Amino acid sequence: MAIDYERDLNPAQAEAVRHAGGPLLVIAGAGSGKTRTIVYRLAHLVSLGADPDSILLLTFTRKASQEMLRRAGLILGHDLPAGSGGTFHSFAYRTLKRHSSRLGRPGGFTIMDRADAADLLAEAKERLKLGKGDKSFPKRATILELVSKARNKEVSLATVLQAESFHLLPYAQDLERMSEYYARLKADHGLYDYDDLLFELEKLLARDEAAREEIRRRYVHLMVDEYQDTNLVQARLVKLMAGERGNVMAVGDDAQSIYAFRGANVTNILRFPQDFPGAAIVRLEQNYRSTQPILDLTNAILAGAAVKFDKHLFTTRENGEKPALVLCHSDASQARLVVDKVRELSRKYLLHEIAVLFRAGYQAFQLEVLLNKAGIRYQKFGGIKFTEAAHIKDVLCYLRLVANATDLPAWQRSLTHIPGVGPKTASGVAQAVITGEAAKLAKYRERFPALAELLVLLDALRRRADPPARTLAALLDYYQPVLVSAYPDDWPRRQQGLEELSALAGQYRDLELFLADVSLETPEDEAAGQEDILVLSTVHSAKGLEWPCVLLIDLVEERFPVRRSLASAEDMEEERRLLYVAATRAKDRLLLYVPEALFIRHQQRHEPARPSPFVLEWAPELVSRWRETYSGGVVPAEPARTEPAPTLALSSPATRPEAGTAAPAEAPAPKKLGRCTHKIFGEGKIVAFIPPDKYRVNFQNFGLKVIVGQYLSME
DNA sequence: CCACCTGCTGTTTTT
DNA sequence: CAGCAGGTGG
């Protein structure tokens, strides 16, 4: 197979592809053909005689890794050898498993997902008798987040608390103790959390020369994508594996760093030339993805960053529609408008060429309901995963017990499904099983006949060591009545998921490997991408992907950026980069939705929302503006001119002078204090002007509120 | 002593 | 709507 490098690549891409050896850093702007460059380089190396088995492709996210391997397979004309690439975590698992005899963990090890880790922390809390009766003791999810962040950033728990949760500082000691106990529980029960995979691999490579040499011999060429998302230990792993030879190609974009929250460190990519002396550096700046109007907007988003990026993307795709900014009454009507728009677009585009993006998984709930009603098929990425669904976890826990009889969280979960058994009994039984206290166990078996049944089954399965699919089938028989009684309203739907799991298990011969893949690689959903199906995705999961049409919803304060980030300049910068990532996914059409009110669940009513501060930065010519009419249509909205009285009209957000450049005296003249109306709140009285653009309004039915002037009309 | 029920709270992103 | 704490009844 001959690849025409001259035809397919621009000079910068070709330079990266032809790079002879030694370290190479590719700074690749969004849509600049980054994946293409990696894939062509891989093909080039193979054409020069490199063994495909000797090339390792690593990234942080599973999505990006799958996409990279898929495209590499396409250009090479065949699938890459298994083990050619994956996420850092899955690579770490495979390597650790291969060297498990050297790890001093004879019983094998099980990977815990977030829920398991939280359960184990709860166990630690229980045993240490911490936080009893203290309502403000941090929740286990919060603690897990803090513990993991401390590890990822490689600082003390106290430092993390100091930096972002000072209100929890009084608990620093308790949390420290919990964290230590948690680590001990993991070691005692053959459990690894996600972070352990990376640190254990580092330990192995650093201490065990034979293992290190084996890896270095095996992987001659290392390619790391999304390098800006690596954390400290990942960067050290790359260094350890590359060795003296330093055949590392790191690809990334500092402007797309969106994982600082889990310890990703942009300085990794900035420091690459120092970490790997003599590194060649190639910059890819021509964008092949988006039209110029879309790039104008994304360049503007970056221009507002506090840390300026030395980046200005350009394209030859001069023509195209401006991004559309759509004002809608509420998030509920936004969902309806999005469905309408998807229907309209689907006349010109295939459904899978359209994506709806959002900041957090729950923001798609209303939309999902409407899509189901409209009969539009969709696939959702991000948010709750297949394997996190309760019934799937149940069954996986039985399997885990077959693979690892000391898996404490798995015991807890499996045993509490037995009638009459709760957390305490479960803990006691697990303890008795693990330590082999036969007498104690016999008592438990007597008291709970169903327990005896489960123990016999697990024992038999462990001895038989069948292929995973057969073991799973036996366990499903056992689980069936549990499923029906635990989920009386929707067990048939859940059963389908279990069948999918069975099908997946059929592809494996090794139980441990099956379990690891289930927690480290998203099992491809039944709709595997190429089908004609709409994509819903969090912005994080959309990274590295592209669509002709992108609809971005909920561009309001508190949702994008999320509320918590408003307090910290650093977090706000990450939100900005996140918005940049979202907008740069679009090739032809970009639609941005700004609801003016959000449904507040616990109050059962709508509250007004303010547009995202990022939206307020955009100059009027960057976007076309639209608003929802009261009859549910969408009409062009001329900025500012729609205001009834020019003297009262505040400059529209887009024309507002840069904050800080305008002296207070130059601020727009305040509206008269007097009566006004608001779409949601109805009639009210303006009682004060709050520069630069807000009013305090006393509404007849809602009381005092602070409202952006733009949303008030005067009588 | 412990499982189960009831009522309150507060919602990010990934491996 | 889940996750969690505190009360209750077995």
GROMACS .gro file of N, CA and C (backbone and C1' of nucleotides) in nm, chain A residues 125 133 135 139-140 601, chain C residues 1-6:
model
   60
  125LYS      N    1  -1.451   0.446   5.705
  125LYS     CA    2  -1.513   0.542   5.795
  125LYS      C    3  -1.583   0.469   5.910
  133GLY      N    4  -2.285   1.081   6.364
  133GLY     CA    5  -2.373   1.186   6.410
  133GLY      C    6  -2.335   1.327   6.367
  135LYS      N    7  -2.350   1.576   6.088
  135LYS     CA    8  -2.421   1.595   5.962
  135LYS      C    9  -2.333   1.658   5.855
  139LYS      N   10  -1.927   1.385   5.245
  139LYS     CA   11  -1.981   1.263   5.189
  139LYS      C   12  -1.869   1.182   5.127
  140ARG      N   13  -1.895   1.050   5.114
  140ARG     CA   14  -1.786   0.965   5.067
  140ARG      C   15  -1.742   1.000   4.924
  601ARG      N   16  -3.562   2.196   4.028
  601ARG     CA   17  -3.636   2.075   4.060
  601ARG      C   18  -3.708   2.081   4.195
  731DC       P   19  -3.678   1.059   3.865
  731DC     O5'   20  -3.530   1.049   3.849
  731DC     C5'   21  -3.397   1.022   3.860
  731DC     C4'   22  -3.331   1.034   3.993
  731DC     C3'   23  -3.366   0.924   4.094
  731DC     O3'   24  -3.243   0.871   4.141
  731DC     C1'   25  -3.366   1.134   4.198
  732DA       P   26  -3.234   0.715   4.174
  732DA     O5'   27  -3.077   0.702   4.199
  732DA     C5'   28  -2.986   0.800   4.150
  732DA     C4'   29  -2.911   0.863   4.268
  732DA     C3'   30  -2.883   0.766   4.382
  732DA     O3'   31  -2.762   0.803   4.444
  732DA     C1'   32  -3.001   0.947   4.464
  733DG       P   33  -2.647   0.697   4.466
  733DG     O5'   34  -2.545   0.776   4.560
  733DG     C5'   35  -2.550   0.919   4.569
  733DG     C4'   36  -2.572   0.960   4.714
  733DG     C3'   37  -2.537   0.852   4.817
  733DG     O3'   38  -2.465   0.914   4.922
  733DG     C1'   39  -2.750   0.936   4.861
  734DC       P   40  -2.383   0.825   5.028
  734DC     O5'   41  -2.389   0.917   5.158
  734DC     C5'   42  -2.451   1.047   5.156
  734DC     C4'   43  -2.548   1.061   5.272
  734DC     C3'   44  -2.523   0.966   5.390
  734DC     O3'   45  -2.518   1.041   5.508
  734DC     C1'   46  -2.750   0.966   5.330
  735DA       P   47  -2.437   0.979   5.636
  735DA     O5'   48  -2.531   1.031   5.753
  735DA     C5'   49  -2.587   1.162   5.747
  735DA     C4'   50  -2.716   1.164   5.827
  735DA     C3'   51  -2.711   1.086   5.958
  735DA     O3'   52  -2.780   1.158   6.058
  735DA     C1'   53  -2.887   1.004   5.825
  736DG       P   54  -2.756   1.130   6.213
  736DG     O5'   55  -2.900   1.154   6.277
  736DG     C5'   56  -3.008   1.209   6.199
  736DG     C4'   57  -3.135   1.131   6.226
  736DG     C3'   58  -3.137   1.053   6.358
  736DG     O3'   59  -3.263   1.072   6.421
  736DG     C1'   60  -3.189   0.910   6.180
   0.00000   0.00000   0.00000
